[in-house]
CSV table of C-alpha atoms in Angstrom, one decimal:
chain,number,residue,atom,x,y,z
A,827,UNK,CA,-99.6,61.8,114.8
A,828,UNK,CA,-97.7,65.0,113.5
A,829,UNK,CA,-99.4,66.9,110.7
A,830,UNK,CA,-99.4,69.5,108.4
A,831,UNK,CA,-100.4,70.0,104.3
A,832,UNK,CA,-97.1,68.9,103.2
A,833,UNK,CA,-96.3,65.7,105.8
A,834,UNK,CA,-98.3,63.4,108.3
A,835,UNK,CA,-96.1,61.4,110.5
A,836,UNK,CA,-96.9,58.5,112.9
A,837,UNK,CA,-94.6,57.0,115.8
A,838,UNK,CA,-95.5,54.2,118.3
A,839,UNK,CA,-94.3,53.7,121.7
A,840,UNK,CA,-92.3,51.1,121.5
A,841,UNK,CA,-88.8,52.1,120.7
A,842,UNK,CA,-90.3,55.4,120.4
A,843,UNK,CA,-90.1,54.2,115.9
A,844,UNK,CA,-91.7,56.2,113.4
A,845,UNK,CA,-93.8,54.2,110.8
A,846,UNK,CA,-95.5,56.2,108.7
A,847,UNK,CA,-93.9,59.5,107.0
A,848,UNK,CA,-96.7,60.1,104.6
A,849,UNK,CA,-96.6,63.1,101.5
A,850,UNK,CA,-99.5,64.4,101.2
A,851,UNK,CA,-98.8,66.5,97.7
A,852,UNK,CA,-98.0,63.4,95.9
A,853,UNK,CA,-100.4,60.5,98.2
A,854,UNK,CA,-96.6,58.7,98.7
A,855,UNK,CA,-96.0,56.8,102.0
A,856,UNK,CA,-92.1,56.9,101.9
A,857,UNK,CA,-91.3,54.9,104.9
A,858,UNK,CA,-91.1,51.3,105.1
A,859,UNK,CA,-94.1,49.7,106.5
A,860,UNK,CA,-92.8,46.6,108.1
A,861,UNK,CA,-93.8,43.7,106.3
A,862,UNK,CA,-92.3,40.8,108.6
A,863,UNK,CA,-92.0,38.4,105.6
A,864,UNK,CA,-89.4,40.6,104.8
A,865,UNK,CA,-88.3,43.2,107.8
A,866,UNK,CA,-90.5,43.9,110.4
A,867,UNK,CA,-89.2,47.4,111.6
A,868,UNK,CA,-89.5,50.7,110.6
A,869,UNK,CA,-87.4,52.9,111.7
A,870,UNK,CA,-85.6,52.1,115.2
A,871,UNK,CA,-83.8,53.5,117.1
A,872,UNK,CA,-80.6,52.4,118.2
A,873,UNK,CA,-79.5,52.6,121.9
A,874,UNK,CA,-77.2,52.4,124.0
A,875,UNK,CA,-74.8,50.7,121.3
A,876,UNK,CA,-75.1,51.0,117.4
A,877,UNK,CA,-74.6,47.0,115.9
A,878,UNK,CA,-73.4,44.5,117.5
A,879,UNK,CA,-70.8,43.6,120.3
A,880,UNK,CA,-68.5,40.6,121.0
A,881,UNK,CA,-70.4,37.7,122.6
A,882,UNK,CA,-73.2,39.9,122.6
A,883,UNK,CA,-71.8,41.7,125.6
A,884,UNK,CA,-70.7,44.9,127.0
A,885,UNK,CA,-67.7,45.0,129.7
A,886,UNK,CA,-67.8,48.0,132.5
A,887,UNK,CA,-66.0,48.1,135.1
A,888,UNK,CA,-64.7,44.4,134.8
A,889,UNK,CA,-68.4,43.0,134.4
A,890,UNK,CA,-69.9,41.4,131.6
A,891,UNK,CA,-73.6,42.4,131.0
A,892,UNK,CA,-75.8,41.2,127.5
A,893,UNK,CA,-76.5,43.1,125.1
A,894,UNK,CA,-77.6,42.2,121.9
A,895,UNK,CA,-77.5,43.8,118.9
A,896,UNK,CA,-78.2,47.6,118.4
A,897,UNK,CA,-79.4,47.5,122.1
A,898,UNK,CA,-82.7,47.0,124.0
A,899,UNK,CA,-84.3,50.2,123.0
A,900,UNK,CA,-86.2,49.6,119.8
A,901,UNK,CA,-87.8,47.0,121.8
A,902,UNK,CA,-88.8,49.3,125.1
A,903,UNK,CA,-91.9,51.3,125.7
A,904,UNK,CA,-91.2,55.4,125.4
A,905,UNK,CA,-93.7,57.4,127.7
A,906,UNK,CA,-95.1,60.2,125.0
A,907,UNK,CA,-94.4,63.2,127.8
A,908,UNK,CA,-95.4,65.9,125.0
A,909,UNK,CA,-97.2,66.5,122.0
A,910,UNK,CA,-98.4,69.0,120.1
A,911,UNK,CA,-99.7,69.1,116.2
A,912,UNK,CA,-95.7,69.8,114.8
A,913,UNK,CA,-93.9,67.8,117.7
A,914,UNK,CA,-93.8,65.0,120.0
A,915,UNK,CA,-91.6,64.2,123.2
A,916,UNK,CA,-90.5,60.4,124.0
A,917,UNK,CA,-88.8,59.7,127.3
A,918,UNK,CA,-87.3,56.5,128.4
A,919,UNK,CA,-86.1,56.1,132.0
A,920,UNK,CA,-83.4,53.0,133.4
A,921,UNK,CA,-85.2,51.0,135.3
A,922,UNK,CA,-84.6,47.6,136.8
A,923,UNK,CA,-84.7,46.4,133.7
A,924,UNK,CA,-82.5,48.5,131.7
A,925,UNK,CA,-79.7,48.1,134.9
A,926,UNK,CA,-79.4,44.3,134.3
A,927,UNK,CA,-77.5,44.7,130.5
A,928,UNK,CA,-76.9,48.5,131.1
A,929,UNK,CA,-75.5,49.4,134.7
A,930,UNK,CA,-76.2,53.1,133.9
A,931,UNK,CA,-78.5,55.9,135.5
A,932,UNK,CA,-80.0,57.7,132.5
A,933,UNK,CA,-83.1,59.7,130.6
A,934,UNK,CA,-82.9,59.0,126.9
A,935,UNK,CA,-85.4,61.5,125.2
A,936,UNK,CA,-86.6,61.0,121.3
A,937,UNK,CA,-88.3,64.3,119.9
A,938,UNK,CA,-89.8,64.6,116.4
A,939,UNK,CA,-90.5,68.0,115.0
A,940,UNK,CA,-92.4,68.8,112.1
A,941,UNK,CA,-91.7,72.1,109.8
A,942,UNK,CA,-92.9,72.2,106.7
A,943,UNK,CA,-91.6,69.2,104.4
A,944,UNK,CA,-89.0,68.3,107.0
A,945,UNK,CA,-89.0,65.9,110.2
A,946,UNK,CA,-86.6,66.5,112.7
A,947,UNK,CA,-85.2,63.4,114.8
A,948,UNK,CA,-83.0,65.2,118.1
A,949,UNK,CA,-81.5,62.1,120.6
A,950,UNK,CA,-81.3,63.7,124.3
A,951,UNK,CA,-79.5,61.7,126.1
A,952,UNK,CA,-79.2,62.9,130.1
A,953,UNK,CA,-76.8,61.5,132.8
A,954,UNK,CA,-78.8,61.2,136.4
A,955,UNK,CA,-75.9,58.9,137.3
A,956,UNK,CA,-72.8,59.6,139.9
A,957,UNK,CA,-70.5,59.1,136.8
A,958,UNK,CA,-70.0,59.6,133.3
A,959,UNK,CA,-72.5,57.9,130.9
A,960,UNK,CA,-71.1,56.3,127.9
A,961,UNK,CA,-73.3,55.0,125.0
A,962,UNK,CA,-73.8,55.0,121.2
A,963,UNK,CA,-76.9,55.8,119.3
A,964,UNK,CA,-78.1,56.0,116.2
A,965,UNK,CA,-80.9,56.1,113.6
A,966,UNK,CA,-82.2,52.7,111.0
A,967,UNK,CA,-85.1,54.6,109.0
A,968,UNK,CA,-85.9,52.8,106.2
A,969,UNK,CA,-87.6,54.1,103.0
A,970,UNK,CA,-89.5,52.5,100.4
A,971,UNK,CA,-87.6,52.8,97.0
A,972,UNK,CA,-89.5,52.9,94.3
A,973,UNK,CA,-91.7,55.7,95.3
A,974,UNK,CA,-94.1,54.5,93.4
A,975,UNK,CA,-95.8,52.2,91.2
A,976,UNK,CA,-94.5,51.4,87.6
A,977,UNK,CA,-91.1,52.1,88.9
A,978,UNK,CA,-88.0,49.6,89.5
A,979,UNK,CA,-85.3,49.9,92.3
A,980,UNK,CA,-82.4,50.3,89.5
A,981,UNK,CA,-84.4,53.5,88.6
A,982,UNK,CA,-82.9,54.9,91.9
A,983,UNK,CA,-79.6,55.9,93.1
A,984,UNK,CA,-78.2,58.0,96.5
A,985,UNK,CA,-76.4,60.8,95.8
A,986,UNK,CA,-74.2,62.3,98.1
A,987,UNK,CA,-73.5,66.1,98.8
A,988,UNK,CA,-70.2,65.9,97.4
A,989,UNK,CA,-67.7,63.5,94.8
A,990,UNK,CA,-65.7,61.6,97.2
A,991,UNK,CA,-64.4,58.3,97.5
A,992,UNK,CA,-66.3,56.2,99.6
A,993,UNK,CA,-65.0,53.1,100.9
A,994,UNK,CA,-66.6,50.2,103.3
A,995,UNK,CA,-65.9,49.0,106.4
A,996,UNK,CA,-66.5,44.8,105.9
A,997,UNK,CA,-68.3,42.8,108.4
A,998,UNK,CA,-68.0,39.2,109.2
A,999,UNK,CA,-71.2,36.9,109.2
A,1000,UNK,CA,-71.4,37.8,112.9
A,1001,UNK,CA,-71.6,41.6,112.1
A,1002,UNK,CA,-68.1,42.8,113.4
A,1003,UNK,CA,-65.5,44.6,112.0
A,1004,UNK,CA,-62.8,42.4,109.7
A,1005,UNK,CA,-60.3,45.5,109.9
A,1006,UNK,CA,-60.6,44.6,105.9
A,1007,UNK,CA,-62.6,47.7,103.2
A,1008,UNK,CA,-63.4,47.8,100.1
A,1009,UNK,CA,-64.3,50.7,97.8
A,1010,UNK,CA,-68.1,51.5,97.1
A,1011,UNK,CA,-69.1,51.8,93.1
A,1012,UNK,CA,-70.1,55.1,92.4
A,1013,UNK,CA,-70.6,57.5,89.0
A,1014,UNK,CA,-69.0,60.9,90.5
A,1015,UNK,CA,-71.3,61.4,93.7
A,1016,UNK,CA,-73.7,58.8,93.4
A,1017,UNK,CA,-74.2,55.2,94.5
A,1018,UNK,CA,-76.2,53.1,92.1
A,1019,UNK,CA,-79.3,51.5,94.2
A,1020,UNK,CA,-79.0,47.3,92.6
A,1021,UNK,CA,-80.3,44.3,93.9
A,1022,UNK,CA,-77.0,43.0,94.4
A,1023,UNK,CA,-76.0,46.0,96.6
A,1024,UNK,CA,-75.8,45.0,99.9
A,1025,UNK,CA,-74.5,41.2,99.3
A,1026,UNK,CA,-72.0,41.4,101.8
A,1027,UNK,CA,-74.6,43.2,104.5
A,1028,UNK,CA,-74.3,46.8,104.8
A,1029,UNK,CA,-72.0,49.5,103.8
A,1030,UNK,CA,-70.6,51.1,106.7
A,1031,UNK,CA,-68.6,54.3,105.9
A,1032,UNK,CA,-66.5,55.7,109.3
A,1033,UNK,CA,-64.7,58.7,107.0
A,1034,UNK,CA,-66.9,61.6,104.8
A,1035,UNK,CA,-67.2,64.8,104.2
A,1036,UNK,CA,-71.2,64.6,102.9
A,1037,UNK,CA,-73.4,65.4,105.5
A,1038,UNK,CA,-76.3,65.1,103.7
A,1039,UNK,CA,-77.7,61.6,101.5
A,1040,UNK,CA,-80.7,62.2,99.0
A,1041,UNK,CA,-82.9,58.9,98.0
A,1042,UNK,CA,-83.5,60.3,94.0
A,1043,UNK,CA,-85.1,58.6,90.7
A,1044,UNK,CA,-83.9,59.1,87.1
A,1045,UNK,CA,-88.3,59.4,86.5
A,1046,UNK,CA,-89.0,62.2,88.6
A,1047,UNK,CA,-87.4,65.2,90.5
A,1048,UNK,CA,-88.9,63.9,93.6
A,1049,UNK,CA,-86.6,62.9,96.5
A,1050,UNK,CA,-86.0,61.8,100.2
A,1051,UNK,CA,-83.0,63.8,101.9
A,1052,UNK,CA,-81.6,62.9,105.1
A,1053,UNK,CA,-78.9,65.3,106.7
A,1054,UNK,CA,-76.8,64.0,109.2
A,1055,UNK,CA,-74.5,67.2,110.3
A,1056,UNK,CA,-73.7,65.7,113.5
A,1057,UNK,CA,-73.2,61.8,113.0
A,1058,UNK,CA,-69.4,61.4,111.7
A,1059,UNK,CA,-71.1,57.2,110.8
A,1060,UNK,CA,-73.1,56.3,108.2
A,1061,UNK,CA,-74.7,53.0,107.5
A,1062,UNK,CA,-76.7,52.1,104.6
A,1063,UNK,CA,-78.5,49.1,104.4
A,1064,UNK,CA,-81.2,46.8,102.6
A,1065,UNK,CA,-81.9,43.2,102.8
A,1066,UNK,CA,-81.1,42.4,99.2
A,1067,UNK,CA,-84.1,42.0,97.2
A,1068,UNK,CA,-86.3,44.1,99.2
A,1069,UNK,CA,-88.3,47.5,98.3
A,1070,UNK,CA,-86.5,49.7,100.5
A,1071,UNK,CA,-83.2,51.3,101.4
A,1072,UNK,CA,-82.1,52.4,105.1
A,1073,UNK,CA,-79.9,55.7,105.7
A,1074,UNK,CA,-78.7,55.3,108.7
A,1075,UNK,CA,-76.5,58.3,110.7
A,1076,UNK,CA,-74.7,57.0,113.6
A,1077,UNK,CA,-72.7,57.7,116.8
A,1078,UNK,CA,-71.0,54.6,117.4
A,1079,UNK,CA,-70.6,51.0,115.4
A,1080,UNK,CA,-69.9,47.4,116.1
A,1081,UNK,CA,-67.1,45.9,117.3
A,1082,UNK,CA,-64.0,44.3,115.6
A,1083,UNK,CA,-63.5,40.5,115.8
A,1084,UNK,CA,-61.1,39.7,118.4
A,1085,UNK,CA,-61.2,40.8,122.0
A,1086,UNK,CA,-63.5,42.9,123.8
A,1087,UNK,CA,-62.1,46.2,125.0
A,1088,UNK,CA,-63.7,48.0,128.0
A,1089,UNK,CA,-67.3,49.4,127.0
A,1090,UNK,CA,-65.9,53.1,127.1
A,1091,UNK,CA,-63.1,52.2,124.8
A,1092,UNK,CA,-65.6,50.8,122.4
A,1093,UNK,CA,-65.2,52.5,118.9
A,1094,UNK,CA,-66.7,55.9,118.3
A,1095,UNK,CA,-68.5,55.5,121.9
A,1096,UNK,CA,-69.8,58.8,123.1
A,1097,UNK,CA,-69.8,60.2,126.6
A,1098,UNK,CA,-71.9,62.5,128.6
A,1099,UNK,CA,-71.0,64.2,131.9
A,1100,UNK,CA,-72.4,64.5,135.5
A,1101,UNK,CA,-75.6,66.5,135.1
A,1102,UNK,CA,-75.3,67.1,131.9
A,1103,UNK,CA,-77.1,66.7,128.4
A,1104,UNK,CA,-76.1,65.0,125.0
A,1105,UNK,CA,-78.2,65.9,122.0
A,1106,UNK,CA,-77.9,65.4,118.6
A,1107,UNK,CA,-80.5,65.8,115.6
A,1108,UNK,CA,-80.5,64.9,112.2
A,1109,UNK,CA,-83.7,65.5,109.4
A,1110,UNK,CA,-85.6,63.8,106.9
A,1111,UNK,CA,-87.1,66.0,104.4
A,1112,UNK,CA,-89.1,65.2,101.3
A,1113,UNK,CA,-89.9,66.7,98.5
């Protein structure tokens, strides 16, 4: 557990996943708490790819290995290498294991850090390969909305940093890319949080100047803000009808229906050199 007077935060081993980012001020638990009649997660994290891939494969080097959707990590056990009351350290080494879907020599770290009323999330990903490493990753937190009792989600909207036009990215039943978007309904910089929202699964927007989403109420002034500086993806999901929204910043996607490309041609993949170290953080911060 992190702590301090404004936050407690709780993460479990496996898949290194947060479930619990409590407020102490106002006694609101603001993360999703994994009911499985509904959606059993938390807040996963996604690794080595961010949805889902062709036939549930990844090519490399003219082999097909499995790999299922948002990759094998949510379900792996992290080794908590370091903690202290404001942060803890999550390591996951290949193994065996990971080789058979993910032919890859790697160390993918998850650190939380706790300041104040904000949670960092930094993904370290570190290449003990002969060759570069290529991978997506990305966050799927998901928040309760209400906040609270006597409250409805249609009291709630996200508001975006800026007034842009948003558009999404459609997905077939599968979860690929059509090639086909349509524009998100907004009122200047906000999207309206409805039951009918995510119908056609989740909006997936691959172009935007915002870097920063806030979770806010028309009741209150309260609010969840997640800032995302260095994920160029967002996706934003609910399964319709339920009590929660997910912000989720990405480095990678799914793939498009039709053929599978090479894994390190895959859209938005990400690369990391011989001996080196990716990293990329974003925050959640409420208040």
């Amino acid at each position: 557990m992190l702590f301090n007077d404004i936050l407690s935060v709780n993460i479990r081993p496996q898949g290194a996943e947060l479930t619990s980012i409590f407020h102490k001020p106002s006694g609101t638990e603001h993360l999703w708490q994994g009911d499985p009649a509904v959606w059993g997660w938390h807040a996963p994290n996604l690794f080595p790819v961010v949805g889902g891939c062709l036939n549930n494969q990844i090519w490399v080097d003219g082999q097909a290995y499995p790999m299922g959707r948002h990759g094998f990590t949510r379900q792996s056990v992290f080794a908590l290498a370091e903690q202290t009351e404001s942060m803890a350290r999550f390591v996951l080494t290949d193994s065996e294991e990971t080789r058979a879907s993910y032919p890859y020599r790697f160390v993918f770290e998850i650190v939380y850090t706790l300041e104040g009323a904000t949670l960092a999330v930094t993904y370290r990903v570190r290449n003990t390969d002969d060759r570069p490493v290529f991978f997506s990753v990305g966050a799927h937190p998901a928040f309760n909305v209400p906040f609270g009792a006597n409250e409805d989600l249609t009291d709630y909207w996200l508001e975006f940093a800026y007034t842009e036009p948003l558009q999404t990215h459609l997905l077939s039943p599968e979860g690929y890319f059509t090639g086909q978007t349509e524009p998100i309904e907004q009122i200047d910089n906000r999207i309206p949080l409805t039951k009918h929202l995510f119908d056609k699964d989740a909006l997936v927007i691959k172009s935007l100047r915002s870097r920063a989403v806030q979770i806010r109420s028309k009741n209150h002034d309260r609010a969840v803000t997640v800032r995302f500086d260095q994920f160029p993806y967002l996706g934003i999901w609910a399964k319709p009808g339920a009590p929660f929204v997910c912000i989720e910043p990405w480095l990678g996607c799914a793939d498009s229906v039709g053929e599978p490309v090479p894994f390190p041609q895959k859209e938005a993949i990400q690369q990391v050199g011989v001996g080196e170290v990716f990293e990329a953080t974003f925050t959640v911060t409420i208040g």
